[in-house]
Amino acid sequence: MKKALAASLLALSFAMGGMAQAEPVKIGLITTLSGGGASLGVDARDGFMLAIEQAGNDEIEVVIEDDARKPELAVQIADKMVQSDKVDLMTGIIWSNLAMAVVPSVTAQDVIYLSPNAGPSALAGANCHPNYFNVAYQNDNFHEAMGEAANEDFSKTFIMAPNYPAGKDSLTGFKRFYKGELAGEVYTKLGQTDYAAEIAQIRASGADSVFIFLPGGMGVAFTKQFAQSGVDIPLMGPAFSFSQDVLPAIGEAALGVKNTASWAPDLDNETNKAFVSAFKEKYDRLPSVYAAQAFDTANLILSAAEKADVSDREAFRAALKEADFQSVRGKFKFNTNNHPIQDFYVREVVEKDGVLTNTIVSTAFTDHGDAYAAECKM
């Protein structure tokens, strides 16, 4: 079901420090608010809108619609937003197959797209575009970090992901830095919930560990089934499979699992502490990595709007590229392909005050970019 929401908030003048009043900015936010994976989109929407609300800027309008994780619906909504709603910027898409369906068309129509999550390799290298900014990561990155970290403890890992762009990027990323042997490499159906056959393969493989990229309900189903199977080898993955939005559904089966991300609730900087506190107060839950990335995306847009009119695309892109905002990740800058250069951490699922969450246990990469930037000719 489509859900549309227009958000217009309290006034804050841009005419400070001698600056001229900026043009109003209209943002189209397409994300997954129903069906499978809705928790990811809800967190992204809530993180984004928290930043907009905190800014108190009535010159920012956000139009929100639900893509229901359907590429054809996402394309229809994007066309409407560009051609009828006349949005200046777009954001919000969680899933890489939806991003691949929407982003190239949107950017070609001179609308700037800022990704708060999906980072397919196809948009990071030769097909990069000046109107495309990824404020989250390139899809391979979290998996690269886990591959690097896995070298410390494992030498024969079984790897598994869904058969769609982000799944392929994930295993490519893991293999790029993992130096051990692969006990098996399996691509599952997107949205799969029964993993009996895959667990049987793992059991027979002789693996000393398992790496999965199974976001949303897929990760919930697999982790619970794996814990019940009696296959007693360590499980690891990227943050997507053990994010705050899915931990309550997984339960104790997630305890002790190592996963990698560029952010965690306990990341020690003042901006992150304030964000976690404000998110918890407003929504009565801890934020996930999706909420954190979307919060940063909104604050990046707000920072650019203070420096340039959105009608001047070149100036606005330059203001975005500066990344002159306080990130919940601490330091943040863009690479030449408009994807982040940032630190990546190993996190462990723990229980704090009766709530499952992630805590940082080590750093996998410092100032890490992506493997495709060299192919980008911007």
Short mmCIF file of C-alpha atoms in Angstrom, two decimals:
data_model
loop_
_atom_site.label_atom_id
_atom_site.label_comp_id
_atom_site.label_asym_id
_atom_site.label_seq_id
_atom_site.Cartn_x
_atom_site.Cartn_y
_atom_site.Cartn_z
CA MET A 1 0.00 0.00 0.00
CA LYS A 2 1.25 3.45 -0.85
CA LYS A 3 1.67 5.80 2.07
CA ALA A 4 2.25 9.46 1.43
CA LEU A 5 3.21 12.00 4.05
CA ALA A 6 4.22 15.60 3.67
CA ALA A 7 6.36 16.95 6.50
CA SER A 8 6.75 20.67 7.01
CA LEU A 9 8.42 21.87 10.19
CA LEU A 10 9.17 24.99 12.29
CA ALA A 11 11.08 27.92 10.81
CA LEU A 12 14.81 28.44 11.02
CA SER A 13 16.30 31.28 8.98
CA PHE A 14 19.19 30.59 6.64
CA ALA A 15 19.97 34.32 6.62
CA MET A 16 22.58 34.02 9.34
CA GLY A 17 26.12 35.29 9.17
CA GLY A 18 25.32 37.40 6.11
CA MET A 19 23.95 34.46 4.07
CA ALA A 20 21.04 34.96 1.71
CA GLN A 21 17.78 33.08 2.28
CA ALA A 22 18.03 29.70 0.55
CA GLU A 23 15.47 28.28 -1.85
CA PRO A 24 12.95 25.81 -0.37
CA VAL A 25 14.08 22.20 -0.72
CA LYS A 26 11.60 19.46 -1.62
CA ILE A 27 12.77 15.93 -0.84
CA GLY A 28 11.18 12.72 -2.06
CA LEU A 29 11.75 9.83 0.33
CA ILE A 30 10.90 6.39 -1.07
CA THR A 31 11.43 3.52 1.36
CA THR A 32 10.02 0.17 2.46
CA LEU A 33 7.23 0.70 4.98
CA SER A 34 5.14 -2.45 4.42
CA GLY A 35 5.72 -6.11 3.67
CA GLY A 36 9.06 -7.88 4.03
CA GLY A 37 11.85 -5.62 5.21
CA ALA A 38 9.52 -2.90 6.48
CA SER A 39 11.44 -2.53 9.74
CA LEU A 40 14.50 -1.36 7.78
CA GLY A 41 12.55 1.33 5.96
CA VAL A 42 10.75 2.46 9.10
CA ASP A 43 14.09 2.96 10.84
CA ALA A 44 15.48 4.88 7.87
CA ARG A 45 12.40 7.11 7.72
CA ASP A 46 12.45 7.74 11.46
CA GLY A 47 16.17 8.56 11.53
CA PHE A 48 15.82 10.92 8.59
CA MET A 49 12.78 12.71 10.00
CA LEU A 50 14.38 13.06 13.43
CA ALA A 51 17.18 15.14 11.89
CA ILE A 52 14.71 17.24 9.89
CA GLU A 53 12.62 17.85 12.99
CA GLN A 54 15.66 18.80 15.05
CA ALA A 55 16.65 21.36 12.41
CA GLY A 56 13.27 23.08 12.70
CA ASN A 57 13.45 24.34 9.12
CA ASP A 58 10.14 25.15 7.39
CA GLU A 59 11.95 25.50 4.03
CA ILE A 60 12.45 21.73 3.94
CA GLU A 61 9.52 19.61 2.73
CA VAL A 62 9.66 15.82 2.75
CA VAL A 63 7.23 13.68 0.75
CA ILE A 64 7.30 10.06 1.94
CA GLU A 65 5.99 7.02 0.05
CA ASP A 66 6.13 3.26 0.52
CA ASP A 67 7.78 1.10 -2.15
CA ALA A 68 6.66 -2.16 -0.47
CA ARG A 69 10.04 -3.59 -1.64
CA LYS A 70 8.71 -3.77 -5.22
CA PRO A 71 11.01 -2.37 -7.95
CA GLU A 72 8.16 -1.60 -10.37
CA LEU A 73 6.30 0.34 -7.67
CA ALA A 74 9.45 2.24 -6.70
CA VAL A 75 9.90 3.32 -10.35
CA GLN A 76 6.29 4.53 -10.56
CA ILE A 77 6.65 6.53 -7.35
CA ALA A 78 9.97 8.02 -8.46
CA ASP A 79 8.49 9.12 -11.79
CA LYS A 80 5.60 10.77 -10.00
CA MET A 81 7.89 12.52 -7.54
CA VAL A 82 10.13 13.87 -10.29
CA GLN A 83 7.48 14.80 -12.85
CA SER A 84 4.46 15.75 -10.70
CA ASP A 85 5.74 16.54 -7.21
CA LYS A 86 8.79 18.33 -8.67
CA VAL A 87 11.16 17.14 -5.96
CA ASP A 88 14.70 18.55 -5.89
CA LEU A 89 16.30 15.60 -4.14
CA MET A 90 15.47 11.96 -3.54
CA THR A 91 16.50 9.45 -0.89
CA GLY A 92 15.30 6.53 1.20
CA ILE A 93 15.70 3.31 -0.81
CA ILE A 94 16.93 0.37 1.25
CA TRP A 95 17.26 -2.43 -1.32
CA SER A 96 19.87 -2.47 -4.08
CA ASN A 97 17.59 -3.97 -6.73
CA LEU A 98 15.18 -1.06 -6.17
CA ALA A 99 18.06 1.44 -6.27
CA MET A 100 19.23 0.02 -9.59
CA ALA A 101 15.70 0.44 -10.96
CA VAL A 102 15.30 4.04 -9.75
CA VAL A 103 18.61 5.87 -9.36
CA PRO A 104 19.88 5.98 -12.99
CA SER A 105 16.59 7.45 -14.24
CA VAL A 106 16.34 9.99 -11.43
CA THR A 107 19.89 11.27 -11.76
CA ALA A 108 19.56 11.52 -15.54
CA GLN A 109 16.63 13.91 -14.99
CA ASP A 110 18.92 16.23 -12.97
CA VAL A 111 17.49 15.23 -9.61
CA ILE A 112 20.09 14.55 -6.93
CA TYR A 113 19.79 11.17 -5.22
CA LEU A 114 21.37 10.54 -1.80
CA SER A 115 21.44 6.91 -0.69
CA PRO A 116 20.94 6.23 3.03
CA ASN A 117 21.64 2.54 2.52
CA ALA A 118 21.81 0.70 -0.83
CA GLY A 119 25.26 0.98 -2.45
CA PRO A 120 25.41 -1.30 -5.49
CA SER A 121 28.81 -1.67 -7.14
CA ALA A 122 27.30 -0.77 -10.53
CA LEU A 123 26.74 2.80 -9.31
CA ALA A 124 30.12 3.20 -7.60
CA GLY A 125 32.45 2.64 -10.54
CA ALA A 126 32.07 3.26 -14.26
CA ASN A 127 28.39 4.20 -13.86
CA CYS A 128 28.95 6.79 -11.15
CA HIS A 129 27.08 10.09 -11.62
CA PRO A 130 27.56 13.62 -10.24
CA ASN A 131 23.94 13.57 -9.02
CA TYR A 132 24.42 10.36 -7.02
CA PHE A 133 25.78 10.49 -3.47
CA ASN A 134 25.97 7.47 -1.20
CA VAL A 135 25.95 8.53 2.44
CA ALA A 136 26.04 4.96 3.79
CA TYR A 137 28.73 2.77 2.19
CA GLN A 138 29.44 0.81 -0.98
CA ASN A 139 27.76 -2.59 -0.73
CA ASP A 140 31.00 -4.54 -0.44
CA ASN A 141 32.33 -2.56 2.54
CA PHE A 142 30.75 -4.18 5.62
CA HIS A 143 31.56 -7.60 4.16
CA GLU A 144 35.14 -6.62 3.34
CA ALA A 145 35.54 -5.66 7.00
CA MET A 146 34.22 -9.03 8.17
CA GLY A 147 36.50 -10.85 5.72
CA GLU A 148 39.48 -8.99 7.14
CA ALA A 149 38.42 -9.68 10.73
CA ALA A 150 37.71 -13.36 10.03
CA ASN A 151 41.37 -13.92 9.16
CA GLU A 152 42.25 -13.71 12.85
CA ASP A 153 40.20 -16.74 13.89
CA PHE A 154 39.09 -18.82 10.92
CA SER A 155 40.56 -20.67 7.97
CA LYS A 156 37.60 -22.51 6.37
CA THR A 157 34.44 -20.40 6.13
CA PHE A 158 31.09 -21.23 4.52
CA ILE A 159 29.60 -18.08 2.92
CA MET A 160 26.00 -17.40 1.92
CA ALA A 161 23.86 -14.51 0.63
CA PRO A 162 20.66 -13.92 -1.37
CA ASN A 163 20.83 -13.91 -5.17
CA TYR A 164 20.44 -10.17 -5.91
CA PRO A 165 22.90 -7.29 -6.46
CA ALA A 166 23.71 -6.62 -2.81
CA GLY A 167 24.08 -10.34 -2.13
CA LYS A 168 26.61 -10.73 -4.92
CA ASP A 169 28.46 -7.61 -3.75
CA SER A 170 28.53 -8.98 -0.21
CA LEU A 171 30.30 -12.23 -1.00
CA THR A 172 32.62 -10.44 -3.44
CA GLY A 173 33.55 -8.07 -0.64
CA PHE A 174 34.14 -10.82 1.92
CA LYS A 175 36.33 -12.79 -0.49
CA ARG A 176 38.35 -9.69 -1.38
CA PHE A 177 39.97 -9.65 2.09
CA TYR A 178 39.46 -13.16 3.47
CA LYS A 179 42.62 -15.25 3.04
CA GLY A 180 41.30 -18.64 4.18
CA GLU A 181 39.61 -21.50 2.34
CA LEU A 182 35.90 -21.42 1.37
CA ALA A 183 33.99 -24.46 2.63
CA GLY A 184 31.09 -23.48 0.38
CA GLU A 185 29.53 -20.51 -1.41
CA VAL A 186 25.73 -20.44 -1.76
CA TYR A 187 23.24 -17.92 -3.14
CA THR A 188 19.71 -18.30 -1.77
CA LYS A 189 16.41 -16.95 -3.03
CA LEU A 190 15.67 -13.36 -2.01
CA GLY A 191 13.08 -13.49 0.77
CA GLN A 192 13.75 -17.16 1.58
CA THR A 193 12.73 -18.27 5.09
CA ASP A 194 13.43 -22.03 5.15
CA TYR A 195 17.14 -22.84 5.36
CA ALA A 196 17.08 -26.56 6.16
CA ALA A 197 18.88 -27.49 2.94
CA GLU A 198 21.58 -24.83 3.38
CA ILE A 199 22.17 -25.82 7.01
CA ALA A 200 22.60 -29.42 5.90
CA GLN A 201 25.24 -28.25 3.40
CA ILE A 202 27.02 -26.31 6.15
CA ARG A 203 26.97 -29.37 8.43
CA ALA A 204 28.57 -31.53 5.75
CA SER A 205 31.10 -28.93 4.58
CA GLY A 206 33.70 -29.18 7.33
CA ALA A 207 33.53 -25.40 7.83
CA ASP A 208 34.98 -23.81 10.97
CA SER A 209 32.71 -20.76 10.61
CA VAL A 210 29.75 -19.34 8.68
CA PHE A 211 29.44 -15.90 7.11
CA ILE A 212 25.93 -14.81 6.10
CA PHE A 213 24.46 -11.72 4.52
CA LEU A 214 20.74 -12.19 5.09
CA PRO A 215 19.06 -8.85 5.90
CA GLY A 216 15.68 -8.41 7.57
CA GLY A 217 13.45 -11.45 8.02
CA MET A 218 15.87 -13.69 6.12
CA GLY A 219 18.50 -13.26 8.81
CA VAL A 220 15.97 -13.77 11.58
CA ALA A 221 14.82 -17.08 10.07
CA PHE A 222 18.30 -18.40 9.35
CA THR A 223 19.87 -17.49 12.70
CA LYS A 224 17.08 -19.11 14.71
CA GLN A 225 17.12 -22.25 12.55
CA PHE A 226 20.91 -22.43 12.71
CA ALA A 227 20.89 -22.16 16.50
CA GLN A 228 18.31 -24.96 16.70
CA SER A 229 20.23 -27.19 14.29
CA GLY A 230 23.03 -28.05 16.68
CA VAL A 231 25.72 -27.08 14.15
CA ASP A 232 28.20 -25.76 16.67
CA ILE A 233 30.43 -23.38 14.71
CA PRO A 234 30.63 -19.57 14.98
CA LEU A 235 28.29 -17.40 12.93
CA MET A 236 29.30 -13.97 11.64
CA GLY A 237 28.02 -11.41 9.18
CA PRO A 238 27.60 -7.76 8.37
CA ALA A 239 25.49 -5.49 10.56
CA PHE A 240 22.48 -5.94 8.29
CA SER A 241 21.92 -9.47 9.55
CA PHE A 242 22.23 -8.49 13.22
CA SER A 243 20.95 -4.94 13.22
CA GLN A 244 18.92 -3.41 16.03
CA ASP A 245 15.68 -3.76 14.05
CA VAL A 246 15.95 -7.56 13.85
CA LEU A 247 17.65 -8.49 17.15
CA PRO A 248 14.40 -8.65 19.17
CA ALA A 249 13.00 -11.14 16.64
CA ILE A 250 16.14 -13.29 16.63
CA GLY A 251 16.44 -13.37 20.41
CA GLU A 252 19.16 -15.20 22.32
CA ALA A 253 20.33 -17.03 19.19
CA ALA A 254 22.13 -13.81 18.22
CA LEU A 255 24.13 -13.44 21.44
CA GLY A 256 27.87 -13.42 20.83
CA VAL A 257 27.63 -13.11 17.05
CA LYS A 258 30.30 -10.86 15.54
CA ASN A 259 29.27 -8.45 12.79
CA THR A 260 30.73 -5.41 11.06
CA ALA A 261 29.54 -1.87 10.43
CA SER A 262 30.66 1.75 10.23
CA TRP A 263 28.51 2.59 13.25
CA ALA A 264 27.28 1.23 16.58
CA PRO A 265 25.09 2.69 19.33
CA ASP A 266 28.11 2.93 21.65
CA LEU A 267 30.40 4.69 19.15
CA ASP A 268 32.10 7.29 21.33
CA ASN A 269 31.42 10.76 19.97
CA GLU A 270 29.08 13.51 21.18
CA THR A 271 26.94 13.60 18.02
CA ASN A 272 26.25 9.87 18.26
CA LYS A 273 25.47 10.01 21.96
CA ALA A 274 22.94 12.79 21.35
CA PHE A 275 21.43 10.94 18.38
CA VAL A 276 20.97 7.66 20.25
CA SER A 277 19.41 9.47 23.19
CA ALA A 278 17.04 11.54 21.03
CA PHE A 279 16.01 8.56 18.89
CA LYS A 280 15.28 6.43 21.94
CA GLU A 281 13.30 9.23 23.58
CA LYS A 282 11.19 9.90 20.48
CA TYR A 283 10.60 6.34 19.25
CA ASP A 284 11.06 4.30 22.43
CA ARG A 285 13.65 1.99 20.87
CA LEU A 286 17.34 1.96 20.08
CA PRO A 287 18.31 3.06 16.55
CA SER A 288 19.71 0.68 13.96
CA VAL A 289 22.45 1.29 11.42
CA TYR A 290 19.68 2.19 8.93
CA ALA A 291 18.43 4.95 11.23
CA ALA A 292 21.97 6.25 11.82
CA GLN A 293 22.77 6.43 8.11
CA ALA A 294 19.48 8.18 7.32
CA PHE A 295 20.04 10.66 10.16
CA ASP A 296 23.42 11.51 8.62
CA THR A 297 21.83 11.79 5.17
CA ALA A 298 19.34 14.37 6.38
CA ASN A 299 22.02 16.36 8.18
CA LEU A 300 24.20 16.34 5.07
CA ILE A 301 21.29 17.80 3.06
CA LEU A 302 20.66 20.42 5.73
CA SER A 303 24.33 21.41 5.73
CA ALA A 304 24.32 21.84 1.94
CA ALA A 305 21.08 23.86 2.04
CA GLU A 306 22.77 26.36 4.33
CA LYS A 307 25.47 26.99 1.71
CA ALA A 308 23.72 26.79 -1.68
CA ASP A 309 20.35 27.04 -3.39
CA VAL A 310 19.12 23.66 -4.56
CA SER A 311 18.13 25.26 -7.87
CA ASP A 312 21.84 25.76 -8.57
CA ARG A 313 22.69 22.08 -9.01
CA GLU A 314 26.42 22.60 -9.42
CA ALA A 315 26.71 24.67 -6.26
CA PHE A 316 24.47 22.32 -4.29
CA ARG A 317 26.47 19.28 -5.38
CA ALA A 318 29.66 21.06 -4.32
CA ALA A 319 28.13 21.79 -0.92
CA LEU A 320 27.15 18.14 -0.51
CA LYS A 321 30.63 17.01 -1.53
CA GLU A 322 32.15 19.08 1.30
CA ALA A 323 30.27 16.89 3.81
CA ASP A 324 30.35 19.76 6.30
CA PHE A 325 28.16 18.18 8.97
CA GLN A 326 28.59 16.36 12.27
CA SER A 327 28.25 12.66 11.51
CA VAL A 328 27.17 10.07 14.06
CA ARG A 329 30.15 8.08 12.73
CA GLY A 330 32.59 10.81 13.76
CA LYS A 331 34.86 11.58 10.82
CA PHE A 332 33.23 11.37 7.39
CA LYS A 333 34.34 12.39 3.91
CA PHE A 334 33.48 11.53 0.32
CA ASN A 335 35.76 9.68 -2.05
CA THR A 336 36.09 10.75 -5.70
CA ASN A 337 33.03 8.64 -6.59
CA ASN A 338 30.77 10.31 -3.98
CA HIS A 339 30.94 7.27 -1.66
CA PRO A 340 32.27 7.48 1.91
CA ILE A 341 35.76 7.02 3.19
CA GLN A 342 35.25 5.89 6.78
CA ASP A 343 36.20 3.51 9.60
CA PHE A 344 34.66 0.05 10.02
CA TYR A 345 34.23 -1.81 13.29
CA VAL A 346 33.71 -5.34 14.52
CA ARG A 347 30.68 -5.46 16.78
CA GLU A 348 29.36 -8.19 19.08
CA VAL A 349 25.74 -8.86 19.98
CA VAL A 350 25.32 -8.44 23.74
CA GLU A 351 22.53 -7.88 26.22
CA LYS A 352 22.43 -4.52 28.00
CA ASP A 353 19.71 -3.67 30.51
CA GLY A 354 17.59 -6.51 29.17
CA VAL A 355 17.90 -5.36 25.53
CA LEU A 356 19.91 -7.08 22.79
CA THR A 357 22.23 -4.64 21.04
CA ASN A 358 25.70 -4.35 19.50
CA THR A 359 28.89 -3.15 21.10
CA ILE A 360 32.20 -2.37 19.37
CA VAL A 361 34.99 -4.85 20.13
CA SER A 362 37.64 -3.83 17.57
CA THR A 363 38.40 -1.78 14.45
CA ALA A 364 38.59 -3.66 11.15
CA PHE A 365 39.52 -0.76 8.83
CA THR A 366 40.54 2.87 9.22
CA ASP A 367 39.80 5.42 6.47
CA HIS A 368 38.58 2.69 4.13
CA GLY A 369 37.20 3.51 0.69
CA ASP A 370 35.71 1.16 -1.89
CA ALA A 371 37.17 -0.96 -4.66
CA TYR A 372 35.36 0.78 -7.50
CA ALA A 373 36.32 4.44 -7.06
CA ALA A 374 39.19 4.14 -9.54
CA GLU A 375 36.69 3.21 -12.26
CA CYS A 376 34.65 6.39 -11.69
CA LYS A 377 35.58 9.15 -14.18
CA MET A 378 33.97 12.13 -12.43
#
